[in-house]
């Protein structure tokens, strides 16, 4: 074993030296196991011979102006290729021939001015494509079509005025979760194409800091995304800007300052109606449903409709729900049957305008807390029942102790009544009777009366 290693090591070393010599790499390149790092060496060309074992090639910060056809062919393990901060303005056909193992390609901070259909057609395995900070004005409609494994594409800080959203579909790009098109020059978005994108793409679609023209439909789309909690909107709220009447100097942060959109509910009544928010609440707790209207008048009237078609107006229905003057509805102690979609209708009589909002309420049972309570409660009930029965037996039965053996058949005991009764009445040691007797009692109670507990709970907490 040792002997074999002793022979192999010098052999491997000599072959490595030979290989490096043949590759004629810049002496500044560092080869670290499967990484070849040639960054910041002023290279104007990719070296002809690259180590066949390389998984990562780093040519960041050089002066590469163009890439030869098949520059990275014959590297079966190549996964990551870094070409950022160079002067590439175009890619020639076949640049990535035989580079199909590539998964990460960084072409950011170059001078690319377009993305042609053929650029990445050989790169079916690509997962991450970095093209930000170039001068790209156009992405051809089939440029991303062969990238079936694409997960993240970064195209921000370019000069795009549009993007072929229609080329991204569930079946064409099943893994796509990030598409960054922020900081471009898009004045108008093809909202229908964007609405047709898979939700996984929509939630990772970054569109802030474009030159969008303010309009209701655009506003409503982003507002919905905000309500759905998409990070693309949440993390860049303030950078979502649009130009009032397309005027470059009149840029507004439209998620912060919604005044410009106050009339959208008139222009697009149908679109704003189904803005929906969701609320999850544990059973027994109170829930506050806000009626998030964009109406700003001073004399607004609110009304809620519960999932059971019950109309609620201030001050509420006085035992389970309370309504405030600001339109908020409070469910005092939520029950599972309170789940469903609540509608809030806002009416501005002076301007004769109205709006409708939905809040989808889901009441969840808190398993770990409800069950001990359940058992505790039924145990208590069982014990009280047993005690009462024992007392009844002792004090109310007409016969004396000498007739005890005749008592059980004489007592009427309906089938579904607590079976603890019979087991307690039989003269067996208490240690053995109480266990099973109590269990049976408990199960029959929980099965026959499940809504009993929440009801009692409701009245208890609403009294507080
Ligand atoms: C490229 O791959 C093809 C087959 O897919 C092969 O015939 C050809 O020799 C490869 N070229 C290089 C330079 O490795
Ligand atoms: C917004 O975009 C412009 C040009 O499109 C760019 O110059 C600017 O740096 C971007 N702002 C941010 C905060 O990214
Ligand atoms: C909204 O409509 C009202 C009444 O028609 C009008 O006075 C107001 O200027 C409009 N707001 C905007 C931002 O267009
Ligand atoms: C409670 O509501 C009922 C009708 O829903 C009403 O008749 C009754 O007066 C209310 N009670 C109080 C105290 O508001
Ligand atoms: C409405 O009033 C209730 C009770 O005073 C308060 O808890 C809630 O935060 C208010 N909602 C808004 C949107 O102001
Ligand atoms: C609400 O507004 C729509 C038009 O925007 C109108 O058709 C409808 O009658 C209004 N509803 C109420 C209750 O005023
Ligand atoms: C409300 O939310 C629940 C769970 O979050 C969901 O299953 C249900 O489909 C929603 N209802 C509507 C009408 O969106």
mmCIF file with all atom_site columns, N, CA and C in Angstrom, residues 165-166 168-170 190-199 201-202:
data_model
loop_
_atom_site.group_PDB
_atom_site.id
_atom_site.type_symbol
_atom_site.label_atom_id
_atom_site.label_alt_id
_atom_site.label_comp_id
_atom_site.label_asym_id
_atom_site.label_entity_id
_atom_site.label_seq_id
_atom_site.pdbx_PDB_ins_code
_atom_site.Cartn_x
_atom_site.Cartn_y
_atom_site.Cartn_z
_atom_site.occupancy
_atom_site.B_iso_or_equiv
_atom_site.pdbx_formal_charge
_atom_site.auth_seq_id
_atom_site.auth_comp_id
_atom_site.auth_asym_id
_atom_site.auth_atom_id
_atom_site.pdbx_PDB_model_num
ATOM 1  N N  . UNK A 1 165 ? -41.445 38.135 -21.352 1.00 0.00 ? 165 UNK A N  1
ATOM 2  C CA . UNK A 1 165 ? -42.027 37.370 -20.237 1.00 0.00 ? 165 UNK A CA 1
ATOM 3  C C  . UNK A 1 165 ? -42.771 36.129 -20.733 1.00 0.00 ? 165 UNK A C  1
ATOM 4  N N  . UNK A 1 166 ? -43.361 36.263 -21.942 1.00 0.00 ? 166 UNK A N  1
ATOM 5  C CA . UNK A 1 166 ? -44.168 35.153 -22.455 1.00 0.00 ? 166 UNK A CA 1
ATOM 6  C C  . UNK A 1 166 ? -43.342 33.889 -22.693 1.00 0.00 ? 166 UNK A C  1
ATOM 7  N N  . UNK A 1 168 ? -41.334 32.576 -20.638 1.00 0.00 ? 168 UNK A N  1
ATOM 8  C CA . UNK A 1 168 ? -41.136 31.868 -19.367 1.00 0.00 ? 168 UNK A CA 1
ATOM 9  C C  . UNK A 1 168 ? -42.451 31.210 -18.988 1.00 0.00 ? 168 UNK A C  1
ATOM 10 N N  . UNK A 1 169 ? -42.431 29.896 -18.918 1.00 0.00 ? 169 UNK A N  1
ATOM 11 C CA . UNK A 1 169 ? -43.657 29.194 -18.547 1.00 0.00 ? 169 UNK A CA 1
ATOM 12 C C  . UNK A 1 169 ? -43.339 28.077 -17.570 1.00 0.00 ? 169 UNK A C  1
ATOM 13 N N  . UNK A 1 170 ? -44.378 27.614 -16.947 1.00 0.00 ? 170 UNK A N  1
ATOM 14 C CA . UNK A 1 170 ? -44.220 26.553 -15.946 1.00 0.00 ? 170 UNK A CA 1
ATOM 15 C C  . UNK A 1 170 ? -43.414 25.377 -16.498 1.00 0.00 ? 170 UNK A C  1
ATOM 16 N N  . UNK A 1 190 ? -45.956 44.296 -19.632 1.00 0.00 ? 190 UNK A N  1
ATOM 17 C CA . UNK A 1 190 ? -47.043 43.501 -20.216 1.00 0.00 ? 190 UNK A CA 1
ATOM 18 C C  . UNK A 1 190 ? -47.748 42.718 -19.113 1.00 0.00 ? 190 UNK A C  1
ATOM 19 N N  . UNK A 1 191 ? -48.729 43.384 -18.465 1.00 0.00 ? 191 UNK A N  1
ATOM 20 C CA . UNK A 1 191 ? -49.302 42.837 -17.239 1.00 0.00 ? 191 UNK A CA 1
ATOM 21 C C  . UNK A 1 191 ? -49.953 41.473 -17.427 1.00 0.00 ? 191 UNK A C  1
ATOM 22 N N  . UNK A 1 192 ? -50.518 41.263 -18.607 1.00 0.00 ? 192 UNK A N  1
ATOM 23 C CA . UNK A 1 192 ? -51.166 39.961 -18.827 1.00 0.00 ? 192 UNK A CA 1
ATOM 24 C C  . UNK A 1 192 ? -50.140 38.847 -18.876 1.00 0.00 ? 192 UNK A C  1
ATOM 25 N N  . UNK A 1 193 ? -49.020 39.096 -19.550 1.00 0.00 ? 193 UNK A N  1
ATOM 26 C CA . UNK A 1 193 ? -47.961 38.084 -19.610 1.00 0.00 ? 193 UNK A CA 1
ATOM 27 C C  . UNK A 1 193 ? -47.395 37.813 -18.224 1.00 0.00 ? 193 UNK A C  1
ATOM 28 N N  . UNK A 1 194 ? -47.267 38.871 -17.440 1.00 0.00 ? 194 UNK A N  1
ATOM 29 C CA . UNK A 1 194 ? -46.710 38.701 -16.101 1.00 0.00 ? 194 UNK A CA 1
ATOM 30 C C  . UNK A 1 194 ? -47.687 37.936 -15.218 1.00 0.00 ? 194 UNK A C  1
ATOM 31 N N  . UNK A 1 195 ? -48.977 38.243 -15.375 1.00 0.00 ? 195 UNK A N  1
ATOM 32 C CA . UNK A 1 195 ? -49.988 37.525 -14.585 1.00 0.00 ? 195 UNK A CA 1
ATOM 33 C C  . UNK A 1 195 ? -50.012 36.044 -14.944 1.00 0.00 ? 195 UNK A C  1
ATOM 34 N N  . UNK A 1 196 ? -49.578 35.717 -16.174 1.00 0.00 ? 196 UNK A N  1
ATOM 35 C CA . UNK A 1 196 ? -49.594 34.316 -16.601 1.00 0.00 ? 196 UNK A CA 1
ATOM 36 C C  . UNK A 1 196 ? -48.362 33.557 -16.125 1.00 0.00 ? 196 UNK A C  1
ATOM 37 N N  . UNK A 1 197 ? -47.403 34.255 -15.536 1.00 0.00 ? 197 UNK A N  1
ATOM 38 C CA . UNK A 1 197 ? -46.200 33.561 -15.047 1.00 0.00 ? 197 UNK A CA 1
ATOM 39 C C  . UNK A 1 197 ? -46.562 32.674 -13.864 1.00 0.00 ? 197 UNK A C  1
ATOM 40 N N  . UNK A 1 198 ? -45.822 31.571 -13.685 1.00 0.00 ? 198 UNK A N  1
ATOM 41 C CA . UNK A 1 198 ? -46.056 30.752 -12.489 1.00 0.00 ? 198 UNK A CA 1
ATOM 42 C C  . UNK A 1 198 ? -45.836 31.603 -11.233 1.00 0.00 ? 198 UNK A C  1
ATOM 43 N N  . UNK A 1 199 ? -46.584 31.311 -10.175 1.00 0.00 ? 199 UNK A N  1
ATOM 44 C CA . UNK A 1 199 ? -46.473 32.103 -8.950  1.00 0.00 ? 199 UNK A CA 1
ATOM 45 C C  . UNK A 1 199 ? -45.048 32.088 -8.408  1.00 0.00 ? 199 UNK A C  1
ATOM 46 N N  . UNK A 1 201 ? -42.368 32.179 -10.039 1.00 0.00 ? 201 UNK A N  1
ATOM 47 C CA . UNK A 1 201 ? -41.583 33.189 -10.760 1.00 0.00 ? 201 UNK A CA 1
ATOM 48 C C  . UNK A 1 201 ? -42.036 34.584 -10.337 1.00 0.00 ? 201 UNK A C  1
ATOM 49 N N  . UNK A 1 202 ? -43.352 34.782 -10.261 1.00 0.00 ? 202 UNK A N  1
ATOM 50 C CA . UNK A 1 202 ? -43.872 36.096 -9.847  1.00 0.00 ? 202 UNK A CA 1
ATOM 51 C C  . UNK A 1 202 ? -43.306 36.522 -8.503  1.00 0.00 ? 202 UNK A C  1
#
